[in-house]
mmCIF file of C-alpha atoms in Angstrom:
data_model
loop_
_atom_site.group_PDB
_atom_site.id
_atom_site.type_symbol
_atom_site.label_atom_id
_atom_site.label_comp_id
_atom_site.label_asym_id
_atom_site.label_seq_id
_atom_site.Cartn_x
_atom_site.Cartn_y
_atom_site.Cartn_z
ATOM 1 C CA UNK A 393 -0.724 -3.000 9.680
ATOM 2 C CA UNK A 394 1.427 0.118 10.162
ATOM 3 C CA UNK A 395 0.868 2.661 7.379
ATOM 4 C CA UNK A 396 3.773 4.882 6.328
ATOM 5 C CA UNK A 397 4.253 8.074 4.353
ATOM 6 C CA UNK A 398 7.554 7.780 2.481
ATOM 7 C CA UNK A 399 9.181 10.888 1.014
ATOM 8 C CA UNK A 400 11.853 11.189 -1.628
ATOM 9 C CA UNK A 401 12.845 14.137 -3.811
ATOM 10 C CA UNK A 402 13.429 13.657 -7.544
ATOM 11 C CA UNK A 403 15.326 15.880 -9.976
ATOM 12 C CA UNK A 404 12.334 16.233 -12.331
ATOM 13 C CA UNK A 405 8.739 15.146 -12.964
ATOM 14 C CA UNK A 406 9.708 12.402 -15.416
ATOM 15 C CA UNK A 407 11.909 10.729 -12.807
ATOM 16 C CA UNK A 408 9.196 11.037 -10.141
ATOM 17 C CA UNK A 409 6.598 9.530 -12.495
ATOM 18 C CA UNK A 410 8.860 6.600 -13.405
ATOM 19 C CA UNK A 411 9.594 5.875 -9.752
ATOM 20 C CA UNK A 412 5.924 6.158 -8.769
ATOM 21 C CA UNK A 413 4.745 3.940 -11.633
ATOM 22 C CA UNK A 414 7.306 1.233 -10.892
ATOM 23 C CA UNK A 415 6.742 1.220 -7.138
ATOM 24 C CA UNK A 416 2.970 1.018 -7.546
ATOM 25 C CA UNK A 417 3.249 -1.715 -10.211
ATOM 26 C CA UNK A 418 5.443 -3.698 -7.813
ATOM 27 C CA UNK A 419 2.849 -3.083 -5.037
ATOM 28 C CA UNK A 420 5.467 -1.485 -2.799
ATOM 29 C CA UNK A 421 3.248 1.588 -2.527
ATOM 30 C CA UNK A 422 -0.513 1.947 -2.924
ATOM 31 C CA UNK A 423 -0.476 5.587 -4.009
ATOM 32 C CA UNK A 424 1.969 8.313 -4.998
ATOM 33 C CA UNK A 425 1.610 12.085 -5.052
ATOM 34 C CA UNK A 426 3.959 14.338 -7.000
ATOM 35 C CA UNK A 427 4.372 17.850 -5.636
ATOM 36 C CA UNK A 428 5.864 20.141 -8.257
ATOM 37 C CA UNK A 429 8.657 22.626 -7.957
ATOM 38 C CA UNK A 430 10.012 22.542 -4.454
ATOM 39 C CA UNK A 431 13.291 24.359 -3.929
ATOM 40 C CA UNK A 432 15.936 22.481 -1.943
ATOM 41 C CA UNK A 433 18.952 24.059 -0.274
ATOM 42 C CA UNK A 434 21.367 21.604 1.306
ATOM 43 C CA UNK A 435 24.985 20.881 2.117
ATOM 44 C CA UNK A 436 26.597 18.235 -0.113
ATOM 45 C CA UNK A 437 30.256 17.281 -0.015
ATOM 46 C CA UNK A 438 31.211 20.443 1.836
ATOM 47 C CA UNK A 439 29.332 22.864 -0.416
ATOM 48 C CA UNK A 440 25.952 24.578 -0.169
ATOM 49 C CA UNK A 441 23.829 23.419 -3.116
ATOM 50 C CA UNK A 442 20.482 24.570 -4.453
ATOM 51 C CA UNK A 443 18.149 22.572 -6.702
ATOM 52 C CA UNK A 444 14.607 22.578 -8.008
ATOM 53 C CA UNK A 445 13.071 19.175 -7.265
ATOM 54 C CA UNK A 446 9.812 17.238 -7.306
ATOM 55 C CA UNK A 447 8.644 15.820 -3.973
ATOM 56 C CA UNK A 448 7.345 12.263 -4.306
ATOM 57 C CA UNK A 449 5.072 11.197 -1.433
ATOM 58 C CA UNK A 450 4.349 7.460 -1.281
ATOM 59 C CA UNK A 451 1.733 5.685 0.820
ATOM 60 C CA UNK A 452 3.013 2.291 1.939
ATOM 61 C CA UNK A 453 3.293 -0.060 4.910
ATOM 62 C CA UNK A 454 6.018 -0.896 7.398
ATOM 63 C CA UNK A 455 6.120 -4.488 6.147
ATOM 64 C CA UNK A 456 6.765 -3.337 2.548
ATOM 65 C CA UNK A 457 9.254 -0.643 3.569
ATOM 66 C CA UNK A 458 12.544 -2.616 3.427
ATOM 67 C CA UNK A 459 11.963 -3.607 -0.208
ATOM 68 C CA UNK A 460 10.522 -0.171 -1.045
ATOM 69 C CA UNK A 461 13.631 1.526 0.337
ATOM 70 C CA UNK A 462 15.904 -0.805 -1.617
ATOM 71 C CA UNK A 463 13.999 -0.242 -4.878
ATOM 72 C CA UNK A 464 14.021 3.547 -4.489
ATOM 73 C CA UNK A 465 17.790 3.430 -3.884
ATOM 74 C CA UNK A 466 18.257 1.178 -6.961
ATOM 75 C CA UNK A 467 16.071 3.238 -9.298
ATOM 76 C CA UNK A 468 16.876 6.755 -8.086
ATOM 77 C CA UNK A 469 19.404 8.803 -10.087
ATOM 78 C CA UNK A 470 20.932 10.468 -6.992
ATOM 79 C CA UNK A 471 23.993 8.908 -5.332
ATOM 80 C CA UNK A 472 22.330 9.442 -1.953
ATOM 81 C CA UNK A 473 18.568 9.889 -2.333
ATOM 82 C CA UNK A 474 16.488 11.243 0.490
ATOM 83 C CA UNK A 475 14.282 8.380 1.713
ATOM 84 C CA UNK A 476 12.325 9.223 4.855
ATOM 85 C CA UNK A 477 9.434 7.220 6.304
ATOM 86 C CA UNK A 478 6.907 8.710 8.695
ATOM 87 C CA UNK A 479 4.379 6.580 10.584
ATOM 88 C CA UNK A 480 0.688 7.213 10.073
ATOM 89 C CA UNK A 481 -0.819 7.186 13.542
ATOM 90 C CA UNK A 482 -4.448 7.697 12.483
ATOM 91 C CA UNK A 483 -6.513 7.669 9.325
ATOM 92 C CA UNK A 484 -9.866 6.803 7.820
ATOM 93 C CA UNK A 485 -10.156 3.046 8.443
ATOM 94 C CA UNK A 486 -11.521 2.307 4.961
ATOM 95 C CA UNK A 487 -8.601 4.181 3.366
ATOM 96 C CA UNK A 488 -6.040 2.379 5.527
ATOM 97 C CA UNK A 489 -7.657 -0.964 4.648
ATOM 98 C CA UNK A 490 -7.389 -0.090 0.947
ATOM 99 C CA UNK A 491 -3.734 0.921 1.403
ATOM 100 C CA UNK A 492 -2.978 -2.426 3.061
ATOM 101 C CA UNK A 493 -4.814 -4.381 0.352
ATOM 102 C CA UNK A 494 -2.877 -2.633 -2.442
ATOM 103 C CA UNK A 495 0.560 -3.081 -0.871
ATOM 104 C CA UNK A 496 2.482 -6.368 -0.568
ATOM 105 C CA UNK A 497 2.714 -7.560 2.997
#
């Protein structure tokens, strides 16, 4: 099992909570952390934009990732949501076993 940390930014806490709740209910992620009030500065359609966002960090698996990515894209209010997956190369074995058990394979 390959564990992943999946990041996406949301426009507000309510959106992040809805996404997290749905993705955990669907067992596409085992856990979600919401990090409040990050400031994003980015280029979008030729302009520099600035926004206050909520970082949503999801713990998932590589086998669940394709469906997780699709569901985030379907549920997210942004036209082009940030969806980035980072591999977990090491972790407490008991925690990684729990993550695998709570996520569809």
